[in-house]
mmCIF file of C-alpha atoms and ligand atoms in Angstrom:
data_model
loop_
_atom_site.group_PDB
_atom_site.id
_atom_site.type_symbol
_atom_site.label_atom_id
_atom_site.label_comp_id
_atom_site.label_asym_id
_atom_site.label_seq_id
_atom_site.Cartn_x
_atom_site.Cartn_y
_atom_site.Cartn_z
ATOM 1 C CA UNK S 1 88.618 127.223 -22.122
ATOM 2 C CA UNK S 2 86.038 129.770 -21.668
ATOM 3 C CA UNK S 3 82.620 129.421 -22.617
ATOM 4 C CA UNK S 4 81.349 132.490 -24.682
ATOM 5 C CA UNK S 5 78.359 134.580 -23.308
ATOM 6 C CA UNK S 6 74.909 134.835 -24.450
ATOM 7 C CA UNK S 7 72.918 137.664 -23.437
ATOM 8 C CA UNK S 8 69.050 137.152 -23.819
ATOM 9 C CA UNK S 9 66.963 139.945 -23.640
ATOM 10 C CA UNK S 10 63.159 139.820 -22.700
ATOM 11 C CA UNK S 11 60.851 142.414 -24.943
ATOM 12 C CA UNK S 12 57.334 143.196 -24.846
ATOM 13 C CA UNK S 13 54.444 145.513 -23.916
ATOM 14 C CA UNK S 14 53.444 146.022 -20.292
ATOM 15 C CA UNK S 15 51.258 142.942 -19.661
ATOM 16 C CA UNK S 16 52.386 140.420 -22.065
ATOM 17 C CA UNK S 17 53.958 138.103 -18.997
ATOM 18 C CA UNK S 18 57.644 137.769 -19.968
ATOM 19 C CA UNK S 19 58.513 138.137 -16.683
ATOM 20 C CA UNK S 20 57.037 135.132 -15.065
ATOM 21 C CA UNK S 21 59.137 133.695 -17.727
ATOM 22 C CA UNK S 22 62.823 134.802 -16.978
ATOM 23 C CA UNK S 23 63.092 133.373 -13.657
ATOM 24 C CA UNK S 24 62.279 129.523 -15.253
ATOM 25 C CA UNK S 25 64.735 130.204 -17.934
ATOM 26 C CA UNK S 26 67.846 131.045 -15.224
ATOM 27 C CA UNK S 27 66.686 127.764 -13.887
ATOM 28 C CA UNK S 28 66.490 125.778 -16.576
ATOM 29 C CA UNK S 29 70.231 127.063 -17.870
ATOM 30 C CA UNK S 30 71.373 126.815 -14.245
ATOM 31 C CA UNK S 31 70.070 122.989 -14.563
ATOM 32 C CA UNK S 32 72.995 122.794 -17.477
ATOM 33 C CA UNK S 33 75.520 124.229 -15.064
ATOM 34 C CA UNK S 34 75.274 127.804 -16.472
ATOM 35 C CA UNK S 35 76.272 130.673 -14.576
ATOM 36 C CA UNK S 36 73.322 132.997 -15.080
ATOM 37 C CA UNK S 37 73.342 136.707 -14.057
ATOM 38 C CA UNK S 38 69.203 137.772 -14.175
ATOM 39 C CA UNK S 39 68.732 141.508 -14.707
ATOM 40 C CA UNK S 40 66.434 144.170 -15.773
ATOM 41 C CA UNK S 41 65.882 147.450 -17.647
ATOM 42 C CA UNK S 42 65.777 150.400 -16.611
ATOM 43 C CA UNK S 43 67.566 149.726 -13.532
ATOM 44 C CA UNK S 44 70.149 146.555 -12.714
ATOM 45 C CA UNK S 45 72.576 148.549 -10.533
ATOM 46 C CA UNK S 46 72.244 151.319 -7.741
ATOM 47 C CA UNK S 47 72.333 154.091 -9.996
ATOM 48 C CA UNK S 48 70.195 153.039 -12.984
ATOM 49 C CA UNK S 49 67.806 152.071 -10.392
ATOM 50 C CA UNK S 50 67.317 155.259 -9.217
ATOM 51 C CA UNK S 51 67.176 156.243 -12.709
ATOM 52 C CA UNK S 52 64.206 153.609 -13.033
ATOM 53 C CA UNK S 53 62.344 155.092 -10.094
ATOM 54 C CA UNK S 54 62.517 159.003 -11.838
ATOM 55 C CA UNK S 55 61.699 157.497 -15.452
ATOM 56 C CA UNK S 56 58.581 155.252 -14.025
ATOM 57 C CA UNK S 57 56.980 158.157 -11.748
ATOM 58 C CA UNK S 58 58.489 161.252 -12.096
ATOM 59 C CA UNK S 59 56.917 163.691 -15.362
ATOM 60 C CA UNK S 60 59.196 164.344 -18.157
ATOM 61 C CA UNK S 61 58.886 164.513 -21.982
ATOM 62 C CA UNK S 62 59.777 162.080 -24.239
ATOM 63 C CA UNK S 63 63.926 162.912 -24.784
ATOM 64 C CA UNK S 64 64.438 162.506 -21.189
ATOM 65 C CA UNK S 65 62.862 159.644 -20.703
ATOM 66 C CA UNK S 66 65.206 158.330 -23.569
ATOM 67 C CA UNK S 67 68.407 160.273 -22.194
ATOM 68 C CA UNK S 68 67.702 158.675 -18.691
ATOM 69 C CA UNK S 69 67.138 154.578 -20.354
ATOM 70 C CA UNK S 70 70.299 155.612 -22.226
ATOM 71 C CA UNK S 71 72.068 156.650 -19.200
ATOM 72 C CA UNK S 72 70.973 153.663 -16.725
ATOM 73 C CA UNK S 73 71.647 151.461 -20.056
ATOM 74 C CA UNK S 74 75.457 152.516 -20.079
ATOM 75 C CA UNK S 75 76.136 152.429 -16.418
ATOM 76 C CA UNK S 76 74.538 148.570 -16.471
ATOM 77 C CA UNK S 77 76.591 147.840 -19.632
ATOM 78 C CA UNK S 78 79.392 148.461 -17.424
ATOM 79 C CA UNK S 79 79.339 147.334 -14.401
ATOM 80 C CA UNK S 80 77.080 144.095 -14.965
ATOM 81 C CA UNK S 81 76.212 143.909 -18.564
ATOM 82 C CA UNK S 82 79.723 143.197 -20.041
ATOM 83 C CA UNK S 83 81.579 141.630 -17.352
ATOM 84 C CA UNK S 84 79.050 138.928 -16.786
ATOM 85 C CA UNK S 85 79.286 138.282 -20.696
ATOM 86 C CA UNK S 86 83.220 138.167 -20.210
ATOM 87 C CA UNK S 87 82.825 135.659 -17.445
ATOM 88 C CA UNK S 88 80.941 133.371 -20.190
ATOM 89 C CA UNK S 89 77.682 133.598 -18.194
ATOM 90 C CA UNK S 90 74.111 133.691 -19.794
ATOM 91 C CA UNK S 91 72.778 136.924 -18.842
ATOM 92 C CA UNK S 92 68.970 137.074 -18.841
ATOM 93 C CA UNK S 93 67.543 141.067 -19.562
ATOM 94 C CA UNK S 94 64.253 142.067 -19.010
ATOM 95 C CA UNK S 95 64.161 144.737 -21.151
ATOM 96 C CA UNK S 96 66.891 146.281 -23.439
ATOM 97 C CA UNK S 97 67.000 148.764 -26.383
ATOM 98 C CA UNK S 98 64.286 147.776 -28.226
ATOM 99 C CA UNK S 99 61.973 149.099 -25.608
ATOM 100 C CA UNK S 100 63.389 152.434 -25.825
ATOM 101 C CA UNK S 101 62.963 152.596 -29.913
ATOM 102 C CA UNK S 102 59.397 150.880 -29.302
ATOM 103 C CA UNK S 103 57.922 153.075 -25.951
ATOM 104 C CA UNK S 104 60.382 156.291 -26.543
ATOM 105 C CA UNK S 105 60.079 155.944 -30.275
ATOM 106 C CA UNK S 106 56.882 154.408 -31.484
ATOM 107 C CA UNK S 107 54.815 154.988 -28.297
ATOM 108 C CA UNK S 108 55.982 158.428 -27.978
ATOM 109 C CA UNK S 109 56.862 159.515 -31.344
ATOM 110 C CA UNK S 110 59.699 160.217 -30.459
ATOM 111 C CA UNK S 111 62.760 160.694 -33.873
ATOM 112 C CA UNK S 112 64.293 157.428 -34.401
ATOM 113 C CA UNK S 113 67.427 158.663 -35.782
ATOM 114 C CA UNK S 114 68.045 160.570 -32.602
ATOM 115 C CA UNK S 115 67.442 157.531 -30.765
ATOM 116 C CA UNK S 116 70.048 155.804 -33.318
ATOM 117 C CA UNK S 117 72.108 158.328 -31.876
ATOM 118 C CA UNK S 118 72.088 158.066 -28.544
ATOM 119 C CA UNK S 119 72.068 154.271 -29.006
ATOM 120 C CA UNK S 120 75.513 154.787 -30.353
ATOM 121 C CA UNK S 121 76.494 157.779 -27.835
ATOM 122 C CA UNK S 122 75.450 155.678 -24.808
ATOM 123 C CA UNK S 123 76.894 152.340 -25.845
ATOM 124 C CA UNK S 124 79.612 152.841 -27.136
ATOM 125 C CA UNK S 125 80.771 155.964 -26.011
ATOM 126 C CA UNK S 126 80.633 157.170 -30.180
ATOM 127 C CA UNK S 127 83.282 154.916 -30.701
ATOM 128 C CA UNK S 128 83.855 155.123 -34.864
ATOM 129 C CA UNK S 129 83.402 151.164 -35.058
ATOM 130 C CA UNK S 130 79.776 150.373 -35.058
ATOM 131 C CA UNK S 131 80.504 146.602 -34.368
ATOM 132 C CA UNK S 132 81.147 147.405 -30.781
ATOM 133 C CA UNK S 133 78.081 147.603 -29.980
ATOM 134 C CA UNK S 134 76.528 145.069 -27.896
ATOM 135 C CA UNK S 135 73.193 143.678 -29.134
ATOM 136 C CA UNK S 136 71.681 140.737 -27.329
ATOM 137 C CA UNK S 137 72.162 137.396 -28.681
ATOM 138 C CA UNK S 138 68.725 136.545 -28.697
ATOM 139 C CA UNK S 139 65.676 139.069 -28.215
ATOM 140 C CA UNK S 140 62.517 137.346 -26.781
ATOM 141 C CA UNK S 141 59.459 139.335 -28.426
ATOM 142 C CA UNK S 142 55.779 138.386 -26.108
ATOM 143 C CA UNK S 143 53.662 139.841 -28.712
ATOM 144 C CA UNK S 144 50.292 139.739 -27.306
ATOM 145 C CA UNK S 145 47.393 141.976 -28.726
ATOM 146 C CA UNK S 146 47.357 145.194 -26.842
ATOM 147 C CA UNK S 147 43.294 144.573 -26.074
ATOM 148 C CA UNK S 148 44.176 141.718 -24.096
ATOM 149 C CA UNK S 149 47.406 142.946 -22.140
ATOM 150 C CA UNK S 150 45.289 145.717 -20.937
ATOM 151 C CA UNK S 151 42.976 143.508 -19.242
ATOM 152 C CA UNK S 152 45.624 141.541 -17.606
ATOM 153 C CA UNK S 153 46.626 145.117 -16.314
ATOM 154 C CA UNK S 154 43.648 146.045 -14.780
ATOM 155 C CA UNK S 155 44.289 143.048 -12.712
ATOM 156 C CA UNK S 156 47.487 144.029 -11.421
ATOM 157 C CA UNK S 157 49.032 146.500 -8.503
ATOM 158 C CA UNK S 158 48.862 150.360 -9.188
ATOM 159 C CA UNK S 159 50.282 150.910 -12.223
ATOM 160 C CA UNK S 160 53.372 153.279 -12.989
ATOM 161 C CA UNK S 161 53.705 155.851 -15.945
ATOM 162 C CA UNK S 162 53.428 153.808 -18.388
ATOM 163 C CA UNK S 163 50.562 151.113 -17.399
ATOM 164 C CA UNK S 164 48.586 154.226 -17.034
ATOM 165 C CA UNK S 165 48.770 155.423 -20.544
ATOM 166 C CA UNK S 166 45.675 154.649 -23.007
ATOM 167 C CA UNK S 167 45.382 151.701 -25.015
ATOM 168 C CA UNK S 168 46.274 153.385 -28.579
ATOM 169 C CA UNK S 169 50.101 154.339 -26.916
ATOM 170 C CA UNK S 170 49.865 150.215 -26.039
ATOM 171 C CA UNK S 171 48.998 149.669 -29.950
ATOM 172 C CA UNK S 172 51.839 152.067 -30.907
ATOM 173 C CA UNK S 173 54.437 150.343 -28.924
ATOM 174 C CA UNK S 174 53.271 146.956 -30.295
ATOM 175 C CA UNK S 175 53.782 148.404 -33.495
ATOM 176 C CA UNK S 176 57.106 149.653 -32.911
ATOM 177 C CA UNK S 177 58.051 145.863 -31.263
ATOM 178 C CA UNK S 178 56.829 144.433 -34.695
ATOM 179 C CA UNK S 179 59.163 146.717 -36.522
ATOM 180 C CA UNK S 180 62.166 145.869 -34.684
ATOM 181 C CA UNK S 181 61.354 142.385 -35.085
ATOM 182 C CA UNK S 182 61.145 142.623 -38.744
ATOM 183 C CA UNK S 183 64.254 144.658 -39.232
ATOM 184 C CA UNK S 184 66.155 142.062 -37.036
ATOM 185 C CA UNK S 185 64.808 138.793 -37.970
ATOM 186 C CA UNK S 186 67.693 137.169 -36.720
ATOM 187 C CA UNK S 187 67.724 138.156 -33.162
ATOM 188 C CA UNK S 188 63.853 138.122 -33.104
ATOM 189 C CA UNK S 189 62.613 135.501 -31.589
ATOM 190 C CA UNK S 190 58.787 135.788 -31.892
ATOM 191 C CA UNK S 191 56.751 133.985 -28.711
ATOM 192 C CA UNK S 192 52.984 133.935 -29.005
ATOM 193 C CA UNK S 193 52.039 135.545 -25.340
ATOM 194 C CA UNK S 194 48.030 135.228 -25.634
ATOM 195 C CA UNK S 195 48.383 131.440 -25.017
ATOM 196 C CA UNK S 196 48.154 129.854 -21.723
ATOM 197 C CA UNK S 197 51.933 129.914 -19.554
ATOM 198 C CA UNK S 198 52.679 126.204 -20.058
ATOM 199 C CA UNK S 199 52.539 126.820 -23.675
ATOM 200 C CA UNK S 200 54.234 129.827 -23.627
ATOM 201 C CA UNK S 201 57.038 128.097 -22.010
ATOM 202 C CA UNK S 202 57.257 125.470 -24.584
ATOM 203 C CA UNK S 203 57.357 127.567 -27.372
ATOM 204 C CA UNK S 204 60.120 129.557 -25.622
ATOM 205 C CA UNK S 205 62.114 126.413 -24.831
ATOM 206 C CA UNK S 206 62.281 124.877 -27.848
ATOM 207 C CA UNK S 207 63.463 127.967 -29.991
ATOM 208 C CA UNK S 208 66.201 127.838 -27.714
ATOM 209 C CA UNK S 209 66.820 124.464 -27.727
ATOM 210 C CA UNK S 210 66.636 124.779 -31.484
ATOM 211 C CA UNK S 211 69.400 127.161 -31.732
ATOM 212 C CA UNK S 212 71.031 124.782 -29.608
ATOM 213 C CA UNK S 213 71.344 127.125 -26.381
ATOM 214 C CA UNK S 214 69.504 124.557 -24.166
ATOM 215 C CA UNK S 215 69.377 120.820 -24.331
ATOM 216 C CA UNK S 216 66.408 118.764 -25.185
ATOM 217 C CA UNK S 217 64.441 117.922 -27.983
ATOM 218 C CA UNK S 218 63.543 120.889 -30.441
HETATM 219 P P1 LIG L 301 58.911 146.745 -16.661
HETATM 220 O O1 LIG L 301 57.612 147.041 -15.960
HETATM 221 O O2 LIG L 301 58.804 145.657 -17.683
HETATM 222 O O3 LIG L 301 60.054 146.548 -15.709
HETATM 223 O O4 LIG L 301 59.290 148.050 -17.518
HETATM 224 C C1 LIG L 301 59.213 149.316 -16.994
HETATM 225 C C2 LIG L 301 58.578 150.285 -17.934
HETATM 226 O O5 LIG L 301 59.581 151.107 -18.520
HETATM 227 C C3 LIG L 301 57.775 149.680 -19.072
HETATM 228 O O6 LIG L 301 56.511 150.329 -19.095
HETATM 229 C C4 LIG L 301 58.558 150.047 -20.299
HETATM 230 C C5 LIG L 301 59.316 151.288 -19.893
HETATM 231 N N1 LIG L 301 60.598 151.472 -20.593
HETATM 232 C C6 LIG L 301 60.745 152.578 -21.426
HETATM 233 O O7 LIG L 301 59.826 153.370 -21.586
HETATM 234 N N2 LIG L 301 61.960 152.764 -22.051
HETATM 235 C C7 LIG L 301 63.003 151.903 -21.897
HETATM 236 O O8 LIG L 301 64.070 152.106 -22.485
HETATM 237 C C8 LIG L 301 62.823 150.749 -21.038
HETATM 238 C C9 LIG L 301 63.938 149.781 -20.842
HETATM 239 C C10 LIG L 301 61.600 150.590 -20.415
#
């Protein structure tokens, strides 16, 4: 019997510490005998890391920074994306396509709908059946005020593209991340990022032990 997927994205803005996170999760599902396949957005193979290293440093407007996530989004689909979810692994994202609608869209301005678009173009090569697109299981919001992840910047190495921009783009995109949330309350899983790691953890680990995911007590 095969055990299904689950693919667990990791959303936030720059500074709200989900990444020290991810690597503790693959351990902790690895401890159940997972398979876990850890991965990141933009990049996750050869090409859309390449892609990553234009988007993050290179200077472009706002639609090409969305058609290049999109592209490096459909390449990773393929060749990690959905054959680690056929394998039944648990495939741990930093990043997916709620960044693009919250940086591209809310930070930039850029038009949702054509977002929508390309969302559809991208993933599912405008196949007519909109169920075929893959959404992660789970979405892993850090929502930390955008006052506080900028001072958690300033501590950090020199910042790309985005880590430069000024802290009202930061509120924007936090904005954005809130919206998403509350259009898919489902996926949404809300962690509360200003509090110290330990507790971060624990609030992480028992929503998924709640929706029974990982073992322990909720
Ligand atoms: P990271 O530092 O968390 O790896 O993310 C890289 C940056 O890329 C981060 O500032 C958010 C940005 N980004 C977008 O602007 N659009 C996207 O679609 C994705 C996935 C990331």
């Amino acid at each position: 019997m095969t055990i299904p997927g689950l693919f667990i994205s990791f959303e936030g803005i720059d500074g709200a510490g989900k990444s020290s996170h991810i690597q503790t999760l693959a351990d902790a599902f690895r401890a159940q005998g997972r398979s876990v396949t850890l991965t990141r957005e933009p990049g996750g193979t050869p090409l859309a890391e390449k892609l990553r290293a234009l988007l993050l440093h290179e200077p472009m407007d706002a639609l090409t920074e969305a058609l290049l996530a999109f592209a490096g989004r459909r390449d990773h689909l393929r060749q990690v994306i959905e054959p680690a979810l056929a394998r039944g692994e648990v495939l741990l994202c930093d990043r997916f396509t709620d960044a693009t609608f919250a940086y591209q869209g809310a930070g930039r301005g850029f038009n949702l709908d054509v977002l929508s678009y390309l969302e559809r173009l991208a993933q599912t090569g405008c196949a007519p059946e909109p169920d075929l697109m893959r959404e992660p299981d789970a979405t892993l919001w850090f929502d930390l005020p955008p006052a506080v992840a900028a001072q958690r910047l300033t501590a950090a190495r020199s910042p790309d593209r985005f880590e430069a921009l000024p802290p009202d783009f930061f509120a924007r995109v936090a904005q954005g991340y809130a919206a998403r949330a509350q259009a898919a309350p489902q996926r949404f899983i809300r962690i509360d990022a200003a509090q110290p790691l330990p507790a971060v953890w624990q609030q992480l680990q028992a929503a998924l032990v709640a929706r029974g995911w990982l073992g322990g007590e909720p």
